[in-house]
Amino acid sequence: MASVGGLRGMAEAIVPALVFLVTFVVTSDIWTSAIWAVGLAALASVLRLIQRQPLTQALAGVLGVGVSAAVALLQDDARGYYVIGFYVSAAYGLAFAISMVLKWPIMGLIYGWIRGEGLGWQKDFVRRRKYQIATVLMVLVFASRLIVQLPMYWADDVVALGTARLVMGVPLYALVLWFGWLVSRPTAVGSAQPNTDRDDGEAEPGRGTEPGV
C-alpha cells in the first residue's frame, strides 16, 4: 500500500480515469470527459498543497491525466485517452525484461534497497533468482495489459478498454508488488533443518547421555 501511496494514492490514480470513462459513457462528449478528469487530478494536487503534503505523486497524476486527455482531444477519439498507457507499458516491460537478461533485475534493486541488502544480493545466486522471479511477474503485468487491452482498442470498445485499464492499473500493480515481495523474501538464517544423514539409533549430543561419558 505504501508503494502506491496508500488508499489516497490509489484514489488519485483511479478516480480521474473512472470519471473520464463514466462521463464519456453518459455524455459521449470528449471535452466534458477530459475537463472532469483533469479537474479532479488538479484538485487532488491542490488539496495536497493546502495540507502541505508531498506533491510528487499527485503532480505526476495530473501530468499523466493531462497528456492522456490531450491525446484524446487531438484525435477527437475517446480511445486516445488510453494510448499513452500502451507506450508506457511497453517501455516498462522492455526495461524490466532487459534487466533480467543482464542479471540485474529491477525488482532486486528496489526490494534490495528497501530491505537494506544494498547490492549484496546480486552475488548470491538464490537471492538473485528470487528477484528474477519478482521481476518477471512485473513483466507479465505490462505484457498482459497490452495483450488484453490492445484488441479492445482496435475493436473501438471504449467501455471495455476503460474498465480493463482501471482493473489492470493500480489494483493489479499493487497486488503483484505484494506477491513479488513475498516470493523474494530472504530465507531465515539459522532455521533448524532435519539431519537425515544420522542413523536412527544414534543419540543427539547432550540428549540421553551423562556428562563425561
Coordinates of N, CA, C and O in Angstrom, one line a residue, residues 60-201:
A60 N 2.5 14.0 -10.7 CA 2.6 13.0 -11.8 C 1.3 12.6 -12.3 O 1.1 12.3 -13.5
G61 N 0.3 12.5 -11.4 CA -1.0 12.1 -11.8 C -1.7 13.1 -12.7 O -2.3 12.8 -13.7
V62 N -1.5 14.4 -12.4 CA -2.0 15.5 -13.2 C -1.4 15.5 -14.6 O -2.1 15.6 -15.6
L63 N -0.1 15.3 -14.6 CA 0.6 15.2 -15.9 C 0.1 14.1 -16.8 O -0.2 14.2 -17.9
G64 N 0.0 12.9 -16.1 CA -0.5 11.7 -16.9 C -1.9 11.9 -17.4 O -2.1 11.6 -18.6
V65 N -2.8 12.4 -16.5 CA -4.2 12.6 -17.0 C -4.2 13.7 -18.0 O -5.0 13.6 -19.0
G66 N -3.4 14.8 -17.8 CA -3.4 15.9 -18.8 C -3.0 15.5 -20.2 O -3.6 15.8 -21.2
V67 N -1.9 14.7 -20.2 CA -1.4 14.2 -21.5 C -2.4 13.3 -22.2 O -2.6 13.4 -23.4
S68 N -2.9 12.4 -21.4 CA -3.9 11.4 -21.9 C -5.1 12.1 -22.5 O -5.6 11.8 -23.6
A69 N -5.6 13.1 -21.7 CA -6.8 13.9 -22.2 C -6.4 14.7 -23.4 O -7.3 14.8 -24.4
A70 N -5.2 15.2 -23.5 CA -4.8 16.0 -24.7 C -4.8 15.1 -25.9 O -5.2 15.5 -27.0
V71 N -4.3 13.9 -25.8 CA -4.2 13.0 -26.9 C -5.7 12.6 -27.4 O -6.0 12.6 -28.6
A72 N -6.6 12.4 -26.5 CA -8.0 12.1 -26.8 C -8.6 13.3 -27.6 O -9.3 13.1 -28.5
L73 N -8.3 14.5 -27.1 CA -8.9 15.7 -27.7 C -8.3 15.9 -29.1 O -9.0 16.3 -30.1
L74 N -7.0 15.7 -29.3 CA -6.3 15.9 -30.5 C -6.8 14.9 -31.6 O -6.9 15.2 -32.8
Q75 N -7.0 13.7 -31.1 CA -7.5 12.6 -32.0 C -9.0 12.7 -32.2 O -9.6 12.0 -33.1
D76 N -9.7 13.5 -31.3 CA -11.2 13.5 -31.3 C -11.7 12.1 -31.2 O -12.7 11.7 -31.9
D77 N -11.1 11.3 -30.3 CA -11.4 9.9 -30.1 C -11.2 9.6 -28.6 O -10.1 9.8 -28.2
A78 N -12.2 9.1 -27.9 CA -12.1 8.8 -26.5 C -11.0 7.7 -26.3 O -10.4 7.7 -25.2
R79 N -10.7 6.9 -27.3 CA -9.7 5.9 -27.1 C -8.3 6.5 -27.0 O -7.4 5.8 -26.4
G80 N -8.2 7.7 -27.5 CA -6.9 8.3 -27.3 C -6.4 8.5 -25.9 O -5.2 8.7 -25.6
Y81 N -7.4 8.6 -25.0 CA -7.1 8.7 -23.6 C -6.2 7.6 -23.1 O -5.4 7.8 -22.1
Y82 N -6.3 6.5 -23.7 CA -5.6 5.3 -23.2 C -4.3 4.9 -24.1 O -3.6 4.0 -23.8
V83 N -4.0 5.7 -25.1 CA -2.9 5.4 -26.0 C -1.5 5.5 -25.2 O -0.7 4.6 -25.4
I84 N -1.3 6.6 -24.4 CA -0.1 6.8 -23.7 C 0.2 5.5 -22.8 O 1.4 5.1 -22.7
G85 N -0.8 5.0 -22.3 CA -0.6 3.8 -21.4 C 0.0 2.6 -22.1 O 0.8 1.9 -21.5
F86 N -0.3 2.5 -23.4 CA 0.3 1.4 -24.2 C 1.8 1.6 -24.3 O 2.6 0.6 -24.1
Y87 N 2.2 2.8 -24.6 CA 3.6 3.1 -24.7 C 4.4 2.9 -23.4 O 5.5 2.4 -23.3
V88 N 3.7 3.3 -22.3 CA 4.3 3.2 -21.0 C 4.5 1.8 -20.6 O 5.5 1.3 -20.1
S89 N 3.5 0.9 -20.8 CA 3.5 -0.5 -20.5 C 4.6 -1.2 -21.3 O 5.4 -2.0 -20.8
A90 N 4.7 -0.8 -22.6 CA 5.7 -1.5 -23.5 C 7.1 -1.1 -23.0 O 8.0 -1.9 -23.0
A91 N 7.3 0.2 -22.7 CA 8.6 0.7 -22.3 C 9.1 0.0 -21.0 O 10.2 -0.4 -20.8
Y92 N 8.1 0.0 -20.0 CA 8.5 -0.6 -18.7 C 8.7 -2.1 -18.8 O 9.6 -2.6 -18.3
G93 N 7.9 -2.8 -19.6 CA 8.0 -4.2 -19.8 C 9.4 -4.5 -20.4 O 10.1 -5.5 -20.0
L94 N 9.8 -3.7 -21.4 CA 11.1 -4.0 -22.1 C 12.2 -3.7 -21.1 O 13.2 -4.5 -21.1
A95 N 12.1 -2.6 -20.4 CA 13.2 -2.3 -19.4 C 13.4 -3.4 -18.4 O 14.5 -3.8 -18.0
F96 N 12.2 -3.9 -17.8 CA 12.3 -4.9 -16.8 C 12.9 -6.2 -17.4 O 13.7 -6.9 -16.8
A97 N 12.5 -6.5 -18.7 CA 13.0 -7.8 -19.3 C 14.5 -7.7 -19.6 O 15.2 -8.6 -19.3
I98 N 15.0 -6.5 -20.0 CA 16.4 -6.3 -20.3 C 17.2 -6.4 -19.0 O 18.3 -7.0 -18.9
S99 N 16.6 -5.9 -17.9 CA 17.3 -6.0 -16.6 C 17.5 -7.5 -16.2 O 18.5 -7.8 -15.5
M100 N 16.6 -8.3 -16.5 CA 16.7 -9.8 -16.2 C 17.8 -10.4 -17.1 O 18.5 -11.2 -16.6
V101 N 17.8 -10.0 -18.4 CA 18.9 -10.6 -19.2 C 20.3 -10.2 -18.7 O 21.2 -11.0 -18.8
L102 N 20.4 -9.0 -18.2 CA 21.7 -8.5 -17.7 C 22.0 -9.0 -16.3 O 23.0 -8.7 -15.7
K103 N 21.0 -9.8 -15.8 CA 21.1 -10.3 -14.4 C 21.2 -9.2 -13.3 O 21.8 -9.4 -12.3
W104 N 20.6 -8.1 -13.6 CA 20.4 -7.1 -12.6 C 18.9 -6.7 -12.6 O 18.5 -5.6 -13.0
P105 N 18.1 -7.7 -12.1 CA 16.6 -7.5 -12.1 C 16.2 -6.2 -11.3 O 16.7 -6.0 -10.2
I106 N 15.4 -5.5 -11.9 CA 15.0 -4.2 -11.3 C 14.3 -4.3 -10.0 O 14.6 -3.6 -9.1
M107 N 13.5 -5.4 -9.8 CA 12.9 -5.6 -8.5 C 13.9 -5.9 -7.4 O 13.7 -5.7 -6.2
G108 N 15.1 -6.5 -7.8 CA 16.1 -6.7 -6.9 C 16.7 -5.3 -6.4 O 17.0 -5.2 -5.2
L109 N 16.8 -4.4 -7.3 CA 17.4 -3.1 -6.9 C 16.4 -2.4 -6.0 O 16.8 -1.7 -5.0
I110 N 15.1 -2.5 -6.3 CA 14.1 -1.8 -5.5 C 13.9 -2.5 -4.1 O 14.0 -1.9 -3.1
Y111 N 13.6 -3.8 -4.1 CA 13.4 -4.5 -2.9 C 14.7 -4.6 -2.1 O 14.7 -4.6 -0.8
G112 N 15.8 -4.8 -2.8 CA 17.1 -4.9 -2.0 C 17.4 -3.6 -1.3 O 17.9 -3.6 -0.2
W113 N 17.0 -2.5 -1.9 CA 17.2 -1.2 -1.2 C 16.3 -1.0 0.0 O 16.7 -0.6 1.1
I114 N 15.0 -1.5 -0.2 CA 14.1 -1.4 0.9 C 14.5 -2.3 2.1 O 14.3 -1.9 3.2
R115 N 15.0 -3.5 1.7 CA 15.4 -4.4 2.8 C 16.7 -4.1 3.4 O 17.2 -4.9 4.3
G116 N 17.4 -3.2 2.9 CA 18.8 -2.8 3.4 C 19.8 -3.8 2.9 O 20.9 -3.9 3.5
E117 N 19.6 -4.5 1.8 CA 20.6 -5.5 1.3 C 21.6 -4.8 0.5 O 22.6 -5.5 0.2
G118 N 21.4 -3.6 0.0 CA 22.3 -3.0 -0.9 C 22.3 -3.7 -2.2 O 21.3 -4.1 -2.8
L119 N 23.5 -4.0 -2.7 CA 23.7 -4.8 -3.9 C 24.3 -6.2 -3.6 O 24.6 -6.9 -4.6
G120 N 24.4 -6.5 -2.4 CA 25.0 -7.8 -2.0 C 24.2 -9.0 -2.5 O 24.8 -10.0 -2.8
W121 N 22.9 -8.8 -2.8 CA 22.1 -9.9 -3.3 C 22.5 -10.4 -4.7 O 22.3 -11.5 -5.1
Q122 N 23.2 -9.5 -5.4 CA 23.5 -9.7 -6.8 C 24.5 -10.9 -6.9 O 24.5 -11.6 -7.9
K123 N 25.3 -11.1 -5.9 CA 26.4 -12.1 -5.9 C 25.9 -13.4 -5.3 O 26.6 -14.4 -5.3
D124 N 24.6 -13.4 -4.8 CA 24.0 -14.6 -4.2 C 23.0 -15.2 -5.3 O 22.0 -14.6 -5.6
F125 N 23.4 -16.4 -5.8 CA 22.5 -17.0 -6.8 C 21.1 -17.1 -6.4 O 20.2 -16.8 -7.2
V126 N 20.8 -17.6 -5.2 CA 19.5 -17.8 -4.7 C 18.7 -16.5 -4.6 O 17.6 -16.4 -5.1
R127 N 19.4 -15.5 -4.0 CA 18.7 -14.2 -3.9 C 18.4 -13.6 -5.3 O 17.3 -13.0 -5.5
R128 N 19.4 -13.7 -6.2 CA 19.2 -13.1 -7.5 C 18.1 -13.8 -8.2 O 17.3 -13.2 -8.9
R129 N 18.0 -15.1 -8.1 CA 16.9 -15.9 -8.7 C 15.5 -15.5 -8.2 O 14.6 -15.3 -9.0
K130 N 15.4 -15.2 -6.9 CA 14.2 -14.8 -6.3 C 13.8 -13.4 -6.9 O 12.6 -13.2 -7.2
Y131 N 14.8 -12.5 -7.0 CA 14.5 -11.2 -7.6 C 14.2 -11.3 -9.1 O 13.4 -10.4 -9.6
Q132 N 14.7 -12.3 -9.8 CA 14.4 -12.5 -11.1 C 12.9 -12.9 -11.3 O 12.2 -12.4 -12.2
I133 N 12.5 -13.7 -10.3 CA 11.0 -14.1 -10.3 C 10.1 -13.0 -10.1 O 9.1 -12.8 -10.7
A134 N 10.5 -12.1 -9.1 CA 9.7 -10.9 -8.8 C 9.7 -10.0 -10.0 O 8.6 -9.4 -10.3
T135 N 10.8 -9.9 -10.7 CA 10.8 -9.0 -11.9 C 10.0 -9.6 -13.1 O 9.3 -8.8 -13.8
V136 N 10.1 -10.9 -13.3 CA 9.3 -11.5 -14.4 C 7.8 -11.3 -14.1 O 7.0 -11.2 -15.1
L137 N 7.4 -11.3 -12.9 CA 6.0 -11.0 -12.5 C 5.6 -9.6 -13.0 O 4.4 -9.5 -13.6
M138 N 6.4 -8.7 -12.9 CA 6.1 -7.3 -13.4 C 6.1 -7.3 -14.9 O 5.3 -6.6 -15.5
V139 N 7.0 -8.0 -15.5 CA 7.0 -8.1 -17.0 C 5.7 -8.7 -17.5 O 5.1 -8.2 -18.5
L140 N 5.2 -9.7 -16.8 CA 3.9 -10.3 -17.1 C 2.7 -9.3 -17.0 O 1.8 -9.3 -17.8
V141 N 2.8 -8.4 -16.0 CA 1.8 -7.4 -15.8 C 1.7 -6.5 -17.0 O 0.7 -6.2 -17.6
F142 N 2.9 -5.9 -17.4 CA 3.0 -5.0 -18.5 C 2.5 -5.7 -19.8 O 1.8 -5.1 -20.6
A143 N 3.0 -6.9 -20.0 CA 2.6 -7.7 -21.2 C 1.2 -8.0 -21.3 O 0.5 -7.8 -22.3
S144 N 0.6 -8.3 -20.1 CA -0.9 -8.7 -20.1 C -1.7 -7.4 -20.4 O -2.8 -7.6 -21.0
R145 N -1.3 -6.3 -20.0 CA -2.0 -5.0 -20.3 C -2.1 -4.9 -21.8 O -3.2 -4.5 -22.4
L146 N -1.0 -5.1 -22.5 CA -1.0 -4.9 -24.0 C -1.8 -6.0 -24.6 O -2.6 -5.8 -25.6
I147 N -1.7 -7.3 -24.2 CA -2.4 -8.4 -24.8 C -3.9 -8.3 -24.6 O -4.7 -8.6 -25.5
V148 N -4.3 -7.8 -23.5 CA -5.8 -7.7 -23.2 C -6.4 -6.4 -23.8 O -7.5 -6.5 -24.4
Q149 N -5.7 -5.3 -23.6 CA -6.3 -4.0 -24.0 C -6.2 -3.6 -25.4 O -7.0 -2.9 -25.9
L150 N -5.1 -4.0 -26.1 CA -4.9 -3.6 -27.5 C -6.1 -4.1 -28.4 O -6.6 -3.3 -29.2
P151 N -6.5 -5.3 -28.2 CA -7.7 -5.8 -29.0 C -8.9 -4.9 -28.8 O -9.7 -4.7 -29.7
M152 N -9.1 -4.5 -27.5 CA -10.2 -3.7 -27.2 C -10.1 -2.3 -27.9 O -11.1 -1.7 -28.4
Y153 N -8.9 -1.8 -27.9 CA -8.7 -0.5 -28.6 C -9.0 -0.6 -30.1 O -9.6 0.2 -30.7
W154 N -8.5 -1.7 -30.7 CA -8.7 -1.9 -32.1 C -10.2 -2.2 -32.5 O -10.6 -1.8 -33.5
A155 N -10.9 -2.7 -31.5 CA -12.3 -3.0 -31.7 C -13.2 -1.8 -31.4 O -14.4 -1.9 -31.5
D156 N -12.5 -0.7 -31.0 CA -13.2 0.6 -30.7 C -14.2 0.4 -29.5 O -15.3 1.0 -29.5
D157 N -13.9 -0.4 -28.6 CA -14.7 -0.7 -27.4 C -14.2 0.1 -26.2 O -13.4 -0.4 -25.4
V158 N -14.6 1.4 -26.1 CA -14.1 2.3 -25.1 C -14.5 1.8 -23.7 O -13.7 1.9 -22.8
V159 N -15.7 1.3 -23.5 CA -16.1 0.9 -22.2 C -15.3 -0.2 -21.7 O -14.8 -0.2 -20.6
A160 N -15.1 -1.3 -22.5 CA -14.3 -2.4 -22.1 C -12.9 -2.0 -21.9 O -12.2 -2.5 -20.9
L161 N -12.3 -1.2 -22.8 CA -11.0 -0.7 -22.6 C -10.8 0.1 -21.3 O -9.8 -0.1 -20.6
G162 N -11.7 1.0 -21.1 CA -11.6 1.8 -19.9 C -11.7 1.0 -18.6 O -10.9 1.2 -17.6
T163 N -12.6 0.0 -18.6 CA -12.8 -0.9 -17.5 C -11.5 -1.7 -17.2 O -11.0 -1.9 -16.1
A164 N -11.0 -2.3 -18.3 CA -9.8 -3.1 -18.2 C -8.6 -2.3 -17.7 O -7.8 -2.7 -16.9
R165 N -8.5 -1.0 -18.2 CA -7.4 -0.2 -17.7 C -7.5 0.1 -16.2 O -6.5 0.2 -15.5
L166 N -8.7 0.3 -15.7 CA -8.9 0.5 -14.3 C -8.5 -0.7 -13.5 O -7.7 -0.6 -12.5
V167 N -9.0 -1.9 -13.9 CA -8.7 -3.1 -13.1 C -7.2 -3.5 -13.2 O -6.6 -3.9 -12.2
M168 N -6.6 -3.3 -14.4 CA -5.2 -3.7 -14.6 C -4.2 -2.6 -14.3 O -3.1 -2.7 -14.6
G169 N -4.7 -1.5 -13.7 CA -3.9 -0.4 -13.3 C -3.3 -0.6 -11.9 O -2.6 -1.6 -11.6
V170 N -3.6 0.3 -11.1 CA -3.1 0.3 -9.7 C -3.5 -1.0 -8.9 O -2.6 -1.5 -8.2
P171 N -4.7 -1.5 -9.0 CA -5.0 -2.7 -8.2 C -4.1 -3.9 -8.6 O -3.6 -4.5 -7.7
L172 N -4.0 -4.1 -9.9 CA -3.1 -5.3 -10.3 C -1.7 -5.0 -10.0 O -0.9 -5.9 -9.5
Y173 N -1.2 -3.8 -10.2 CA 0.1 -3.4 -9.9 C 0.5 -3.6 -8.4 O 1.5 -4.2 -8.1
A174 N -0.4 -3.2 -7.5 CA -0.2 -3.3 -6.1 C -0.2 -4.8 -5.7 O 0.6 -5.2 -4.9
L175 N -1.1 -5.6 -6.3 CA -1.2 -7.0 -5.9 C 0.1 -7.7 -6.3 O 0.7 -8.5 -5.6
V176 N 0.6 -7.4 -7.5 CA 1.9 -8.1 -8.0 C 3.1 -7.6 -7.2 O 4.0 -8.4 -6.9
L177 N 3.1 -6.3 -6.8 CA 4.2 -5.8 -6.0 C 4.2 -6.6 -4.6 O 5.3 -7.0 -4.2
W178 N 3.0 -6.8 -4.1 CA 3.0 -7.6 -2.8 C 3.4 -9.0 -3.0 O 4.1 -9.5 -2.2
F179 N 2.9 -9.6 -4.0 CA 3.3 -11.0 -4.3 C 4.8 -11.2 -4.6 O 5.4 -12.1 -4.1
G180 N 5.3 -10.2 -5.3 CA 6.7 -10.3 -5.6 C 7.6 -10.1 -4.3 O 8.6 -10.7 -4.2
W181 N 7.1 -9.3 -3.4 CA 7.7 -9.1 -2.1 C 7.8 -10.4 -1.3 O 8.8 -10.7 -0.7
L182 N 6.7 -11.2 -1.4 CA 6.6 -12.4 -0.7 C 7.5 -13.5 -1.3 O 8.2 -14.1 -0.5
V183 N 7.5 -13.6 -2.6 CA 8.3 -14.7 -3.2 C 9.8 -14.4 -3.1 O 10.6 -15.3 -3.3
S184 N 10.2 -13.1 -2.9 CA 11.6 -12.7 -2.8 C 12.1 -12.6 -1.4 O 13.2 -12.1 -1.2
R185 N 11.3 -13.0 -0.4 CA 11.8 -12.9 1.0 C 13.0 -13.7 1.2 O 13.2 -14.8 0.7
P186 N 14.0 -13.2 2.0 CA 15.2 -13.9 2.3 C 14.8 -15.1 3.2 O 13.9 -15.1 4.0
T187 N 15.6 -16.2 3.0 CA 15.4 -17.4 3.9 C 15.9 -17.1 5.3 O 16.9 -16.5 5.4
A188 N 15.1 -17.5 6.3 CA 15.5 -17.2 7.7 C 16.9 -17.9 7.9 O 17.1 -19.0 7.6
V189 N 17.8 -17.1 8.5 CA 19.1 -17.6 8.9 C 19.0 -18.4 10.1 O 18.4 -18.0 11.1
G190 N 19.7 -19.6 10.1 CA 19.8 -20.4 11.3 C 18.5 -21.2 11.6 O 18.4 -21.7 12.7
S191 N 17.7 -21.3 10.6 CA 16.5 -22.2 10.8 C 16.9 -23.6 10.9 O 17.8 -24.1 10.2
A192 N 16.2 -24.3 11.7 CA 16.6 -25.7 12.0 C 16.3 -26.6 10.8 O 15.2 -26.5 10.2
Q193 N 17.2 -27.4 10.4 CA 17.0 -28.3 9.3 C 17.1 -29.8 9.8 O 18.1 -30.1 10.6
P194 N 16.3 -30.7 9.5 CA 16.4 -32.0 10.0 C 17.6 -32.7 9.4 O 17.9 -32.6 8.2
N195 N 18.3 -33.4 10.2 CA 19.5 -34.1 9.8 C 19.1 -35.5 9.4 O 19.0 -36.4 10.2
T196 N 19.0 -35.8 8.1 CA 18.5 -37.1 7.6 C 19.7 -38.1 7.5 O 19.4 -39.2 7.2
D197 N 20.9 -37.6 7.6 CA 22.1 -38.5 7.5 C 22.3 -39.3 8.7 O 23.1 -40.2 8.7
R198 N 21.8 -38.9 9.9 CA 22.1 -39.5 11.2 C 21.3 -40.8 11.3 O 20.1 -40.9 11.0
D199 N 22.0 -41.9 11.8 CA 21.3 -43.1 12.0 C 20.2 -43.0 13.1 O 20.4 -42.2 14.0
D200 N 19.2 -43.7 12.9 CA 18.1 -43.6 13.9 C 18.5 -43.9 15.3 O 18.0 -43.4 16.3
G201 N 19.5 -44.8 15.4 CA 19.9 -45.3 16.8 C 21.0 -44.4 17.4 O 21.4 -44.6 18.5

